Amino acid sequence: MHQYLLAALLVTATLAAEAQTRRLASSNGISQKKTYDRNDYQPFTLSCNAGLTQFFGEMNEQDMRSILGFGIGRAYNKQLSLHLDYHSGKLGGQNTDFFNSWFVNAFNSVEVFVKWNLTEQFSHFEPGNADFSVYGGLGLIHFNANAFDLENNQLLRFTNSKLSARNPNFLRWGRPKSLRNIKKTREGMLPLGTSLDYKLFQHWKIGIDYRFYFVRTDKLDATSGMRLINAEESESYSDTPNDKFSFIAVTLAYRFKLSH
């Protein structure tokens, strides 16, 4: 699967690079200055993506895992749009020298972010079929992670069990419905990203999306700090930096407008 995703990324990048070298003639037939064609006004977007994840933390010897997602977006003009995304995927990695273990993290996330189309913002001419954008927003991740011995695959550390209890950081907003037996940890995160999109047809776009997450926890890898204690318990939270991860994905988007 990794080979197919990397090949799709390469094809998309090639299409977008070629498109950046061309400008479309203006629809008024007089100049190349930007115009606003009503037929191209497609404010709503349904999208799906598939890609590979990369983890940054204590267990940072890479084992790229897959991620799948879909989303909906609403453009308010050619420059700015609002998006809601859902993703399901896995993180992986290992550390040989100190921990002698590897981990896998299964997660689901929901994110809302604002996307800024820099090509439309700063181009005085018709930009062509390729657009470059940046975006940022807020998200919530639900996950559980397990770390295993590299030699015999014995379970060493984990984030969730029947004894799992809410992190005291959450108790400041009141007691949750369930203090124990938490099946998945939930934490906030900040997604930041860039995308390069290519217009295939009037309603369809293909693109490359790179997204980086700052997550409000240090146990995405079932490990908290340079310690061997279990990351499940609240007292295991350390003063080391929080974990981060990213993904690179191929996206396919369908643009449309609601009929009146």
Tab-separated table of C-alpha atoms in Angstrom:
chain	number	residue	atom	x	y	z
A	1	MET	CA	0.000	0.000	0.000
A	2	HIS	CA	2.866	2.356	0.799
A	3	GLN	CA	4.221	2.054	-2.743
A	4	TYR	CA	0.860	2.988	-4.305
A	5	LEU	CA	0.473	6.022	-2.050
A	6	LEU	CA	3.972	7.271	-2.820
A	7	ALA	CA	3.373	6.803	-6.547
A	8	ALA	CA	0.118	8.782	-6.324
A	9	LEU	CA	1.928	11.567	-4.467
A	10	LEU	CA	4.558	11.734	-7.214
A	11	VAL	CA	1.964	11.903	-10.008
A	12	THR	CA	0.006	14.633	-8.209
A	13	ALA	CA	3.149	16.679	-7.577
A	14	THR	CA	4.113	16.426	-11.256
A	15	LEU	CA	0.689	17.602	-12.436
A	16	ALA	CA	0.715	20.533	-10.019
A	17	ALA	CA	4.247	21.566	-10.958
A	18	GLU	CA	3.381	21.601	-14.664
A	19	ALA	CA	0.236	23.604	-13.987
A	20	GLN	CA	2.173	26.262	-12.089
A	21	THR	CA	4.146	27.070	-15.250
A	22	ARG	CA	0.998	27.881	-17.224
A	23	ARG	CA	-1.501	30.724	-16.897
A	24	LEU	CA	-5.047	30.548	-18.124
A	25	ALA	CA	-6.307	33.309	-20.362
A	26	SER	CA	-8.969	35.495	-18.823
A	27	SER	CA	-12.536	34.685	-19.782
A	28	ASN	CA	-12.988	38.221	-21.062
A	29	GLY	CA	-10.579	37.440	-23.920
A	30	ILE	CA	-8.658	40.682	-23.392
A	31	SER	CA	-6.020	40.105	-20.724
A	32	GLN	CA	-4.720	37.545	-18.270
A	33	LYS	CA	-6.040	39.441	-15.276
A	34	LYS	CA	-8.169	37.519	-12.830
A	35	THR	CA	-11.872	37.189	-13.436
A	36	TYR	CA	-14.627	35.519	-11.462
A	37	ASP	CA	-16.461	33.015	-13.592
A	38	ARG	CA	-19.861	32.098	-12.161
A	39	ASN	CA	-19.614	28.624	-13.677
A	40	ASP	CA	-16.506	28.010	-11.568
A	41	TYR	CA	-18.165	29.094	-8.315
A	42	GLN	CA	-18.321	25.808	-6.338
A	43	PRO	CA	-18.349	26.796	-2.655
A	44	PHE	CA	-18.934	23.349	-1.103
A	45	THR	CA	-16.418	20.515	-1.048
A	46	LEU	CA	-16.562	16.826	-0.158
A	47	SER	CA	-13.124	15.255	0.137
A	48	CYS	CA	-11.348	12.031	1.022
A	49	ASN	CA	-7.675	11.279	1.549
A	50	ALA	CA	-5.250	8.437	2.193
A	51	GLY	CA	-1.679	8.701	3.358
A	52	LEU	CA	1.165	7.782	5.686
A	53	THR	CA	1.824	8.995	9.233
A	54	GLN	CA	5.070	9.921	10.969
A	55	PHE	CA	5.580	10.142	14.750
A	56	PHE	CA	7.788	12.535	16.763
A	57	GLY	CA	8.474	11.571	20.390
A	58	GLU	CA	10.490	9.185	22.557
A	59	MET	CA	9.831	6.222	20.229
A	60	ASN	CA	10.852	8.135	17.130
A	61	GLU	CA	12.610	5.467	15.056
A	62	GLN	CA	10.075	5.539	12.239
A	63	ASP	CA	7.471	2.978	11.289
A	64	MET	CA	5.115	4.818	8.944
A	65	ARG	CA	1.493	3.678	9.237
A	66	SER	CA	-1.609	4.448	7.172
A	67	ILE	CA	-4.351	7.027	7.669
A	68	LEU	CA	-7.724	7.481	5.954
A	69	GLY	CA	-10.106	10.418	6.204
A	70	PHE	CA	-12.926	12.423	4.743
A	71	GLY	CA	-14.181	15.967	5.165
A	72	ILE	CA	-16.552	18.717	4.160
A	73	GLY	CA	-15.677	22.319	3.381
A	74	ARG	CA	-17.342	25.656	2.694
A	75	ALA	CA	-15.571	28.411	0.748
A	76	TYR	CA	-16.596	31.989	1.533
A	77	ASN	CA	-14.533	33.470	-1.303
A	78	LYS	CA	-11.634	32.360	-3.505
A	79	GLN	CA	-9.148	32.863	-0.675
A	80	LEU	CA	-10.747	31.516	2.541
A	81	SER	CA	-12.672	28.361	3.384
A	82	LEU	CA	-13.765	26.488	6.513
A	83	HIS	CA	-13.330	22.707	6.773
A	84	LEU	CA	-14.362	19.851	9.057
A	85	ASP	CA	-12.318	16.622	8.795
A	86	TYR	CA	-12.492	13.152	10.321
A	87	HIS	CA	-9.530	10.747	10.274
A	88	SER	CA	-8.875	7.188	11.356
A	89	GLY	CA	-5.350	5.833	11.381
A	90	LYS	CA	-2.358	4.428	13.201
A	91	LEU	CA	0.997	5.686	14.449
A	92	GLY	CA	4.073	3.549	14.812
A	93	GLY	CA	7.696	3.728	15.884
A	94	GLN	CA	10.355	2.215	18.102
A	95	ASN	CA	13.395	2.949	20.246
A	96	THR	CA	16.251	0.469	20.377
A	97	ASP	CA	18.912	2.033	22.621
A	98	PHE	CA	16.945	2.886	25.780
A	99	PHE	CA	13.458	1.335	25.624
A	100	ASN	CA	14.152	-1.695	23.390
A	101	SER	CA	10.495	-1.575	22.357
A	102	TRP	CA	8.113	-0.645	19.569
A	103	PHE	CA	4.614	0.817	19.741
A	104	VAL	CA	1.390	1.084	17.785
A	105	ASN	CA	-1.285	3.718	18.347
A	106	ALA	CA	-4.810	3.416	16.881
A	107	PHE	CA	-6.613	6.755	16.779
A	108	ASN	CA	-9.596	8.699	15.490
A	109	SER	CA	-9.638	12.476	15.186
A	110	VAL	CA	-11.990	15.340	14.386
A	111	GLU	CA	-10.611	18.692	13.248
A	112	VAL	CA	-11.952	22.073	12.202
A	113	PHE	CA	-9.666	24.523	10.424
A	114	VAL	CA	-9.503	27.606	8.212
A	115	LYS	CA	-7.764	27.234	4.844
A	116	TRP	CA	-6.078	30.164	3.088
A	117	ASN	CA	-5.453	29.882	-0.665
A	118	LEU	CA	-2.189	31.777	-1.173
A	119	THR	CA	-2.231	31.387	-4.961
A	120	GLU	CA	-5.580	33.149	-5.264
A	121	GLN	CA	-4.608	35.720	-2.640
A	122	PHE	CA	-1.388	36.957	-4.182
A	123	SER	CA	-1.715	36.252	-7.923
A	124	HIS	CA	-2.749	39.192	-10.113
A	125	PHE	CA	-3.305	36.854	-13.045
A	126	GLU	CA	-5.389	33.774	-13.626
A	127	PRO	CA	-3.433	31.245	-11.516
A	128	GLY	CA	-4.177	28.189	-13.639
A	129	ASN	CA	-5.240	24.791	-12.362
A	130	ALA	CA	-2.873	24.515	-9.375
A	131	ASP	CA	-3.395	26.133	-5.977
A	132	PHE	CA	-1.142	26.282	-2.931
A	133	SER	CA	-2.793	26.757	0.474
A	134	VAL	CA	-1.950	26.836	4.172
A	135	TYR	CA	-4.328	26.117	7.056
A	136	GLY	CA	-4.635	25.785	10.812
A	137	GLY	CA	-7.265	25.037	13.426
A	138	LEU	CA	-8.276	22.904	16.417
A	139	GLY	CA	-8.841	19.172	16.852
A	140	LEU	CA	-9.651	16.341	19.227
A	141	ILE	CA	-7.974	12.927	19.152
A	142	HIS	CA	-9.207	9.642	20.698
A	143	PHE	CA	-6.543	6.938	20.942
A	144	ASN	CA	-5.045	3.979	22.700
A	145	ALA	CA	-1.422	2.923	22.428
A	146	ASN	CA	0.606	-0.145	23.367
A	147	ALA	CA	4.374	-0.688	23.544
A	148	PHE	CA	5.939	-4.124	23.033
A	149	ASP	CA	9.351	-5.676	23.580
A	150	LEU	CA	11.440	-5.733	20.394
A	151	GLU	CA	12.685	-9.279	20.995
A	152	ASN	CA	9.605	-11.223	22.125
A	153	ASN	CA	6.707	-8.796	21.451
A	154	GLN	CA	5.649	-8.910	25.101
A	155	LEU	CA	3.344	-6.059	26.141
A	156	LEU	CA	5.382	-3.600	28.210
A	157	ARG	CA	3.359	-0.374	28.474
A	158	PHE	CA	-0.157	0.731	27.597
A	159	THR	CA	-2.417	3.759	27.874
A	160	ASN	CA	-5.830	2.227	28.566
A	161	SER	CA	-7.189	-0.628	30.704
A	162	LYS	CA	-9.938	-1.327	33.236
A	163	LEU	CA	-7.897	0.635	35.787
A	164	SER	CA	-7.457	3.679	33.563
A	165	ALA	CA	-8.666	6.943	35.106
A	166	ARG	CA	-9.124	10.450	33.782
A	167	ASN	CA	-6.111	12.722	33.738
A	168	PRO	CA	-6.461	15.235	36.627
A	169	ASN	CA	-6.096	18.032	34.066
A	170	PHE	CA	-9.664	17.267	32.952
A	171	LEU	CA	-11.114	17.324	36.476
A	172	ARG	CA	-10.841	21.103	36.706
A	173	TRP	CA	-13.977	21.298	34.523
A	174	GLY	CA	-15.944	18.944	36.780
A	175	ARG	CA	-16.116	15.223	37.462
A	176	PRO	CA	-16.603	13.101	34.324
A	177	LYS	CA	-19.296	10.456	34.088
A	178	SER	CA	-16.739	7.661	34.342
A	179	LEU	CA	-13.477	7.948	36.266
A	180	ARG	CA	-12.260	4.427	35.473
A	181	ASN	CA	-12.318	1.840	32.688
A	182	ILE	CA	-11.551	4.381	29.975
A	183	LYS	CA	-11.230	2.618	26.652
A	184	LYS	CA	-9.636	5.531	24.793
A	185	THR	CA	-7.725	8.606	25.873
A	186	ARG	CA	-8.953	11.914	24.497
A	187	GLU	CA	-6.766	14.966	24.097
A	188	GLY	CA	-6.803	18.288	22.265
A	189	MET	CA	-4.446	19.118	19.432
A	190	LEU	CA	-3.478	21.864	17.002
A	191	PRO	CA	-3.347	20.874	13.304
A	192	LEU	CA	-1.268	22.973	10.885
A	193	GLY	CA	-0.756	22.134	7.249
A	194	THR	CA	-0.165	22.912	3.599
A	195	SER	CA	-1.819	21.571	0.477
A	196	LEU	CA	-1.120	21.636	-3.251
A	197	ASP	CA	-4.286	21.049	-5.284
A	198	TYR	CA	-4.762	20.480	-8.996
A	199	LYS	CA	-8.073	21.017	-10.822
A	200	LEU	CA	-8.754	17.953	-12.954
A	201	PHE	CA	-12.264	18.917	-14.094
A	202	GLN	CA	-14.819	21.566	-13.234
A	203	HIS	CA	-15.973	19.699	-10.113
A	204	TRP	CA	-12.943	17.559	-9.246
A	205	LYS	CA	-9.564	18.313	-7.670
A	206	ILE	CA	-6.645	16.088	-6.718
A	207	GLY	CA	-3.945	17.192	-4.323
A	208	ILE	CA	-1.140	16.564	-1.851
A	209	ASP	CA	-1.787	17.391	1.798
A	210	TYR	CA	0.861	17.633	4.534
A	211	ARG	CA	-0.467	18.097	8.067
A	212	PHE	CA	1.428	18.461	11.365
A	213	TYR	CA	-0.180	17.974	14.780
A	214	PHE	CA	0.822	19.391	18.167
A	215	VAL	CA	-0.922	17.071	20.652
A	216	ARG	CA	-1.590	17.880	24.314
A	217	THR	CA	-0.066	14.670	25.687
A	218	ASP	CA	3.263	12.876	26.046
A	219	LYS	CA	1.914	9.328	25.763
A	220	LEU	CA	0.936	8.849	22.124
A	221	ASP	CA	3.688	6.202	22.027
A	222	ALA	CA	2.587	4.528	25.306
A	223	THR	CA	5.670	6.161	26.809
A	224	SER	CA	5.979	9.247	29.000
A	225	GLY	CA	9.466	10.686	29.319
A	226	MET	CA	12.673	8.659	29.418
A	227	ARG	CA	11.154	6.240	31.910
A	228	LEU	CA	9.960	2.647	31.779
A	229	ILE	CA	6.824	3.107	33.897
A	230	ASN	CA	3.404	2.583	32.403
A	231	ALA	CA	1.963	5.627	30.626
A	232	GLU	CA	-1.572	4.732	31.735
A	233	GLU	CA	-1.461	6.310	35.177
A	234	SER	CA	-1.924	10.045	35.712
A	235	GLU	CA	1.268	10.360	37.800
A	236	SER	CA	3.306	9.077	34.853
A	237	TYR	CA	2.955	12.391	33.003
A	238	SER	CA	6.416	13.897	32.729
A	239	ASP	CA	7.950	17.295	32.091
A	240	THR	CA	9.250	16.236	28.683
A	241	PRO	CA	7.796	17.895	25.554
A	242	ASN	CA	4.433	16.698	24.298
A	243	ASP	CA	4.301	14.277	21.391
A	244	LYS	CA	3.700	15.318	17.798
A	245	PHE	CA	2.877	13.565	14.555
A	246	SER	CA	2.204	14.327	10.907
A	247	PHE	CA	0.877	12.781	7.732
A	248	ILE	CA	1.313	13.211	4.007
A	249	ALA	CA	-1.655	12.171	1.914
A	250	VAL	CA	-3.234	12.161	-1.525
A	251	THR	CA	-6.594	13.959	-1.547
A	252	LEU	CA	-9.547	13.824	-3.915
A	253	ALA	CA	-12.182	16.538	-3.647
A	254	TYR	CA	-15.565	17.055	-5.279
A	255	ARG	CA	-16.711	20.687	-5.524
A	256	PHE	CA	-20.334	21.666	-5.901
A	257	LYS	CA	-22.918	24.350	-5.210
A	258	LEU	CA	-26.392	23.999	-3.801
A	259	SER	CA	-29.118	24.590	-6.366
A	260	HIS	CA	-31.705	27.230	-5.549
